[in-house]
């Protein structure tokens, strides 16, 4: 079958997911995309631009439309109704604008004009797009449950005709379809990546944004450094804007322990993944966790919160080793991991093959089957 994949914010994990599916699917997948910037405008105007471009192409109608959550699907379908009125439509929820956490500082980020208050219009775009789709897939069970817990109070905010019955309608056509990851590009392990005589290397490979709570991570490391605990750290997560003063101060205090500070290109990132001993998440928000899976694939021992999507990513028999509960538990586990490299390497070695279930080579046929069923 032929699938038209609409990706109005084509960057980062959204881009990797779309291009990964195109590369691994047995179906023909055509991408229609816009650059990953100005996300609020993409949710307003992206559908108009993509509809205009698609109509101008005069392409043969696909067998199925697959859209991501940052598209105003209702507008796209309205503007292309002569060509798309009878086509099956799938919406993939990488994230949503109803439960995405707002920054503590209301003067920063895209919500600053609302002084830190959530702009409900973007959540409503998600809601209306879900109503317009034939099938909705969330990237994790946590994400799905989190959204549907918040949806009834959101609808009750409106004064009348707030459509509470639509919650059950949406639940019936919503399910989980995990993100797939192209682990193959991380192979093989660089021959000179591991230095058995070096101090343990801690890796931060998540976005340097407030929802990932980087300040808690870096202050924990500063505390361990003050205690004299030996370690190195690589700070290679993607950055959007200037780090906070608290982050910069702690990085300066860590000094020569920091072997990398800034976004890493693909080759250097792969080398750091294989060299790292430990990866840590202090996130307040995570619907999936691609960067954590990449680290685990490269035999890095993870320390993750026992909440959000992480209990889904980690097989239950590894929960006791890898999931922590609170700051005190995390720093105690980190002390243990840094002083017991052979034990952490053994856990990481056993865990790594388990996350192969998220590889595109395993999941692409499952995607194909799901989408073919919607289109039949």
Coordinates of C-alpha atoms in Angstrom, one line a residue:
X1 CA 0.0 0.0 0.0
X2 CA 1.0 3.6 -0.4
X3 CA 1.2 5.8 2.7
X4 CA 1.4 9.6 2.9
X5 CA 3.2 10.5 6.0
X6 CA 2.6 14.1 7.1
X7 CA 5.4 15.5 9.4
X8 CA 5.0 19.3 10.0
X9 CA 7.7 19.4 12.6
X10 CA 10.4 17.3 10.9
X11 CA 13.3 17.1 13.3
X12 CA 14.8 15.2 16.2
X13 CA 12.8 12.1 17.2
X14 CA 9.9 13.0 14.9
X15 CA 12.3 13.0 11.9
X16 CA 14.1 9.8 13.0
X17 CA 10.8 8.0 13.4
X18 CA 9.3 9.1 10.0
X19 CA 12.5 8.4 8.0
X20 CA 13.1 5.1 10.0
X21 CA 9.6 3.9 9.0
X22 CA 10.1 4.9 5.4
X23 CA 13.4 3.0 5.2
X24 CA 12.1 -0.2 6.9
X25 CA 8.5 -0.5 5.7
X26 CA 7.4 -3.0 3.1
X27 CA 4.8 -0.3 2.1
X28 CA 5.6 2.7 -0.1
X29 CA 5.9 5.7 2.3
X30 CA 6.0 9.2 0.9
X31 CA 7.1 12.0 3.3
X32 CA 5.6 15.5 3.2
X33 CA 7.4 17.6 5.8
X34 CA 8.3 21.1 7.1
X35 CA 11.4 22.1 9.1
X36 CA 11.4 21.6 12.9
X37 CA 11.1 25.2 14.1
X38 CA 8.3 27.5 15.4
X39 CA 6.2 24.5 16.7
X40 CA 3.2 26.7 17.6
X41 CA 3.0 28.1 14.1
X42 CA 3.4 24.6 12.7
X43 CA 0.3 23.6 14.6
X44 CA -1.6 26.6 13.2
X45 CA -0.3 26.9 9.7
X46 CA 1.5 23.7 8.9
X47 CA -1.7 21.9 7.7
X48 CA -2.4 24.8 5.2
X49 CA 1.1 24.6 3.8
X50 CA 1.2 20.8 3.5
X51 CA -2.2 20.7 2.0
X52 CA -1.3 23.3 -0.6
X53 CA 2.0 21.5 -1.5
X54 CA 0.3 18.1 -1.7
X55 CA -2.5 19.4 -4.0
X56 CA 0.1 21.1 -6.2
X57 CA 1.9 17.8 -6.6
X58 CA -1.2 16.3 -8.3
X59 CA 0.0 13.0 -6.9
X60 CA -2.1 9.9 -6.9
X61 CA -4.1 9.6 -3.6
X62 CA -2.4 7.3 -1.1
X63 CA -4.1 4.3 0.4
X64 CA -3.7 5.8 3.9
X65 CA -2.7 9.1 5.5
X66 CA -0.4 8.9 8.5
X67 CA 0.0 12.2 10.5
X68 CA 1.9 13.2 13.5
X69 CA 0.5 15.0 16.5
X70 CA 1.8 18.5 15.6
X71 CA -0.5 18.6 12.5
X72 CA -3.9 20.2 12.6
X73 CA -5.4 17.2 10.9
X74 CA -8.9 18.7 10.7
X75 CA -7.6 21.6 8.6
X76 CA -5.6 19.4 6.3
X77 CA -8.5 17.1 5.7
X78 CA -10.9 20.0 5.1
X79 CA -8.6 21.6 2.6
X80 CA -8.1 18.3 0.7
X81 CA -11.6 16.9 1.1
X82 CA -12.1 16.2 -2.6
X83 CA -9.1 13.9 -2.6
X84 CA -9.1 12.6 1.0
X85 CA -12.7 12.3 2.1
X86 CA -12.7 8.5 1.7
X87 CA -9.1 7.8 2.8
X88 CA -8.3 6.1 6.1
X89 CA -6.4 8.3 8.5
X90 CA -4.0 7.4 11.3
X91 CA -2.7 9.9 13.9
X92 CA 0.6 9.1 15.7
X93 CA 1.0 10.8 19.1
X94 CA 4.7 11.4 19.8
X95 CA 3.5 14.0 22.4
X96 CA 0.5 16.1 23.2
X97 CA -0.1 19.7 24.3
X98 CA -2.6 18.8 27.1
X99 CA -0.2 17.1 29.5
X100 CA 3.2 18.4 28.2
X101 CA 4.8 20.0 31.3
X102 CA 5.2 23.8 31.4
X103 CA 8.6 25.3 32.6
X104 CA 8.8 26.6 36.1
X105 CA 9.9 29.9 34.8
X106 CA 6.9 31.5 33.0
X107 CA 9.1 34.1 31.2
X108 CA 10.9 31.5 29.0
X109 CA 9.8 29.1 26.3
X110 CA 6.9 29.2 23.9
X111 CA 4.2 29.7 26.5
X112 CA 5.8 33.0 27.8
X113 CA 3.0 35.1 26.3
X114 CA 0.5 33.3 28.4
X115 CA 2.7 34.0 31.5
X116 CA 3.2 30.3 32.1
X117 CA -0.4 29.3 31.7
X118 CA -1.2 26.5 29.2
X119 CA -2.7 27.7 26.0
X120 CA -5.7 25.3 25.6
X121 CA -6.0 25.9 21.9
X122 CA -3.0 23.6 21.1
X123 CA -4.5 20.9 23.3
X124 CA -7.8 21.4 21.4
X125 CA -6.0 20.9 18.1
X126 CA -4.8 17.5 19.4
X127 CA -8.2 16.6 20.6
X128 CA -10.0 17.6 17.3
X129 CA -7.3 15.8 15.2
X130 CA -7.9 12.6 17.2
X131 CA -11.6 12.9 16.5
X132 CA -10.9 13.2 12.8
X133 CA -8.6 10.2 12.7
X134 CA -9.8 6.6 12.2
X135 CA -7.1 5.3 14.5
X136 CA -4.8 6.9 17.1
X137 CA -1.6 5.5 18.3
X138 CA 0.3 6.7 21.4
X139 CA 4.0 5.9 21.7
X140 CA 3.6 4.4 25.2
X141 CA 1.0 3.2 27.6
X142 CA 2.0 5.9 30.1
X143 CA 1.4 8.5 27.4
X144 CA -2.0 7.2 26.5
X145 CA -3.1 6.9 30.2
X146 CA -1.7 10.3 31.0
X147 CA -3.6 12.0 28.2
X148 CA -7.0 10.3 29.0
X149 CA -6.6 11.1 32.7
X150 CA -6.4 14.8 31.7
X151 CA -9.0 14.9 28.9
X152 CA -12.2 14.9 31.0
X153 CA -11.1 17.9 33.2
X154 CA -10.0 19.7 30.1
X155 CA -13.4 19.3 28.4
X156 CA -15.2 20.3 31.6
X157 CA -13.4 23.6 31.4
X158 CA -15.7 24.7 28.5
X159 CA -19.1 26.2 29.5
X160 CA -21.5 24.0 27.5
X161 CA -21.7 21.3 24.8
X162 CA -18.3 20.1 26.0
X163 CA -18.8 16.6 24.5
X164 CA -17.9 14.3 27.4
X165 CA -19.0 11.3 25.4
X166 CA -16.1 11.8 23.0
X167 CA -13.7 10.6 25.7
X168 CA -14.9 7.0 25.3
X169 CA -15.1 7.4 21.5
X170 CA -11.4 8.3 21.5
X171 CA -10.5 5.6 23.9
X172 CA -12.0 3.0 21.7
X173 CA -9.9 4.0 18.7
X174 CA -6.7 4.6 20.6
X175 CA -3.9 2.1 21.4
X176 CA -0.2 1.9 21.9
X177 CA 2.4 1.5 19.1
X178 CA 5.9 2.0 20.5
X179 CA 8.5 4.1 18.8
X180 CA 11.0 2.1 16.8
X181 CA 14.7 3.0 16.9
X182 CA 17.4 2.5 14.2
X183 CA 20.0 0.8 16.5
X184 CA 21.9 -0.5 13.5
X185 CA 23.6 2.9 13.0
X186 CA 25.2 2.5 16.4
X187 CA 27.1 -0.7 15.2
X188 CA 29.8 -1.8 15.5
X189 CA 31.4 -0.9 18.8
X190 CA 34.4 1.4 18.1
X191 CA 37.6 -0.7 18.8
X192 CA 39.2 2.1 20.9
X193 CA 36.0 3.2 22.7
X194 CA 36.6 1.5 26.0
X195 CA 39.5 2.4 28.3
X196 CA 39.4 -0.1 31.1
X197 CA 41.8 2.1 33.2
X198 CA 39.8 5.3 33.0
X199 CA 37.4 6.5 35.7
X200 CA 33.8 5.5 35.1
X201 CA 32.0 7.7 32.5
X202 CA 28.5 9.1 33.2
X203 CA 26.5 10.1 30.1
X204 CA 23.9 12.8 29.7
X205 CA 22.4 12.4 26.2
X206 CA 18.9 13.9 26.7
X207 CA 17.6 17.3 25.6
X208 CA 18.9 20.1 27.8
X209 CA 15.5 21.5 28.6
X210 CA 13.5 22.0 31.8
X211 CA 11.2 18.9 31.3
X212 CA 14.3 16.7 31.5
X213 CA 15.4 18.3 34.8
X214 CA 19.1 18.7 33.9
X215 CA 19.8 20.9 37.0
X216 CA 19.0 18.0 39.4
X217 CA 21.4 15.8 37.4
X218 CA 24.3 18.2 37.3
X219 CA 23.9 19.2 41.0
X220 CA 24.0 15.5 42.0
X221 CA 27.3 15.2 40.1
X222 CA 28.7 18.3 41.8
X223 CA 27.8 16.8 45.2
X224 CA 29.6 13.5 44.3
X225 CA 32.6 15.5 43.1
X226 CA 32.7 17.3 46.4
X227 CA 32.8 14.0 48.1
X228 CA 35.8 13.0 46.0
X229 CA 34.0 10.2 44.1
X230 CA 36.0 9.4 40.9
X231 CA 34.1 9.8 37.6
X232 CA 34.1 11.5 34.3
X233 CA 31.0 12.9 32.5
X234 CA 30.0 13.5 28.9
X235 CA 27.2 16.2 28.4
X236 CA 26.1 15.6 24.8
X237 CA 22.3 16.2 24.8
X238 CA 20.7 18.4 22.2
X239 CA 20.3 22.1 23.2
X240 CA 17.8 24.7 22.3
X241 CA 19.0 28.0 23.8
X242 CA 21.5 28.9 26.5
X243 CA 21.9 26.6 29.6
X244 CA 20.8 28.0 32.9
X245 CA 23.3 29.7 35.2
X246 CA 22.9 26.9 37.7
X247 CA 23.9 24.3 35.1
X248 CA 26.9 26.4 33.9
X249 CA 28.1 26.9 37.4
X250 CA 28.0 23.2 38.2
X251 CA 29.8 22.3 34.9
X252 CA 32.5 24.8 35.7
X253 CA 32.9 23.3 39.2
X254 CA 33.3 19.8 37.7
X255 CA 36.2 21.0 35.7
X256 CA 38.4 18.4 34.0
X257 CA 35.9 15.7 34.9
X258 CA 33.8 17.0 31.9
X259 CA 35.2 15.2 28.8
X260 CA 32.5 16.6 26.4
X261 CA 30.2 19.5 26.7
X262 CA 27.8 20.2 23.8
X263 CA 25.9 18.5 21.1
X264 CA 27.9 15.6 19.6
X265 CA 28.0 14.7 15.9
X266 CA 26.9 11.2 15.0
X267 CA 30.4 9.6 15.0
X268 CA 31.4 11.2 18.3
X269 CA 28.1 10.4 19.8
X270 CA 28.4 6.7 18.9
X271 CA 31.8 6.6 20.5
X272 CA 30.6 8.3 23.7
X273 CA 27.7 5.8 23.9
X274 CA 30.0 2.8 23.8
X275 CA 32.5 4.4 26.1
X276 CA 29.9 5.4 28.8
X277 CA 29.4 3.2 31.9
X278 CA 26.3 4.9 33.3
X279 CA 23.4 6.9 31.9
X280 CA 21.1 8.8 34.2
X281 CA 17.6 10.3 33.8
X282 CA 16.2 12.9 36.2
X283 CA 13.3 13.7 33.9
X284 CA 10.0 15.2 35.1
X285 CA 8.5 14.3 31.7
X286 CA 9.1 11.4 29.3
X287 CA 6.6 9.8 26.9
X288 CA 9.1 7.3 25.5
X289 CA 12.9 7.7 25.8
X290 CA 14.9 7.1 22.6
X291 CA 18.2 8.4 23.9
X292 CA 18.0 6.2 26.9
X293 CA 17.4 3.1 24.7
X294 CA 20.4 4.1 22.5
X295 CA 22.6 4.2 25.6
X296 CA 21.3 0.8 26.8
X297 CA 21.9 -0.8 23.4
X298 CA 25.5 0.3 23.7
X299 CA 25.9 -1.5 27.0
X300 CA 25.5 1.5 29.2
X301 CA 24.0 0.9 32.7
X302 CA 20.8 3.1 33.2
X303 CA 19.5 4.7 36.4
X304 CA 16.0 5.9 35.7
X305 CA 13.0 7.1 37.7
X306 CA 10.5 4.4 38.6
X307 CA 7.7 6.4 36.8
X308 CA 6.8 8.0 33.5
X309 CA 7.5 5.6 30.5
X310 CA 10.6 4.0 32.0
X311 CA 8.9 1.0 33.7
X312 CA 7.6 0.1 30.2
X313 CA 11.0 0.4 28.5
X314 CA 12.9 -1.7 31.1
X315 CA 11.9 -5.4 31.5
X316 CA 10.4 -6.1 34.9
X317 CA 13.3 -8.3 36.0
X318 CA 15.7 -5.4 35.7
X319 CA 13.5 -2.9 37.6
X320 CA 15.2 -3.5 40.9
X321 CA 18.6 -2.8 39.4
X322 CA 17.8 0.2 37.2
X323 CA 14.8 2.1 38.6
X324 CA 15.1 4.5 41.5
X325 CA 12.6 6.3 43.7
X326 CA 13.6 9.8 44.7
X327 CA 16.8 11.8 44.9
X328 CA 18.3 10.0 47.9
X329 CA 17.8 6.6 46.3
X330 CA 19.4 7.9 43.0
X331 CA 22.5 9.3 44.6
X332 CA 23.0 6.2 46.7
X333 CA 22.7 4.0 43.6
X334 CA 25.0 6.3 41.6
X335 CA 27.7 6.0 44.4
X336 CA 27.3 2.2 44.2
X337 CA 27.5 2.1 40.4
X338 CA 30.6 4.3 40.3
X339 CA 32.4 2.1 42.8
X340 CA 31.3 -1.2 41.2
X341 CA 32.0 -1.0 37.5
X342 CA 32.2 -4.8 36.9
X343 CA 28.8 -5.2 38.4
X344 CA 27.2 -2.5 36.4
X345 CA 28.9 -3.7 33.2
X346 CA 27.4 -7.2 33.8
X347 CA 23.9 -5.7 34.3
X348 CA 24.3 -3.6 31.2
X349 CA 25.5 -6.5 29.1
X350 CA 22.4 -8.6 30.1
X351 CA 20.0 -5.7 29.6
X352 CA 21.2 -4.6 26.1
X353 CA 19.7 -7.5 24.1
X354 CA 16.4 -7.0 25.7
X355 CA 15.7 -3.6 24.1
X356 CA 16.1 -5.1 20.6
X357 CA 12.3 -5.3 20.6
X358 CA 12.3 -1.6 19.8
X359 CA 14.5 -2.0 16.7
X360 CA 13.0 -1.0 13.4
X361 CA 13.9 -4.4 12.0
X362 CA 11.6 -5.9 14.6
X363 CA 8.8 -3.3 14.7
X364 CA 8.4 -2.3 11.1
X365 CA 6.4 -5.4 10.1
X366 CA 4.2 -4.7 13.1
X367 CA 3.6 -1.1 11.9
X368 CA 2.9 -2.4 8.4
X369 CA 0.3 -4.9 9.7
X370 CA -1.4 -2.3 11.9
X371 CA -1.7 0.3 9.1
X372 CA -2.8 -2.3 6.5
X373 CA -5.6 -3.3 8.9
X374 CA -6.8 0.4 9.1
X375 CA -6.6 0.7 5.3
X376 CA -8.5 -2.4 4.5

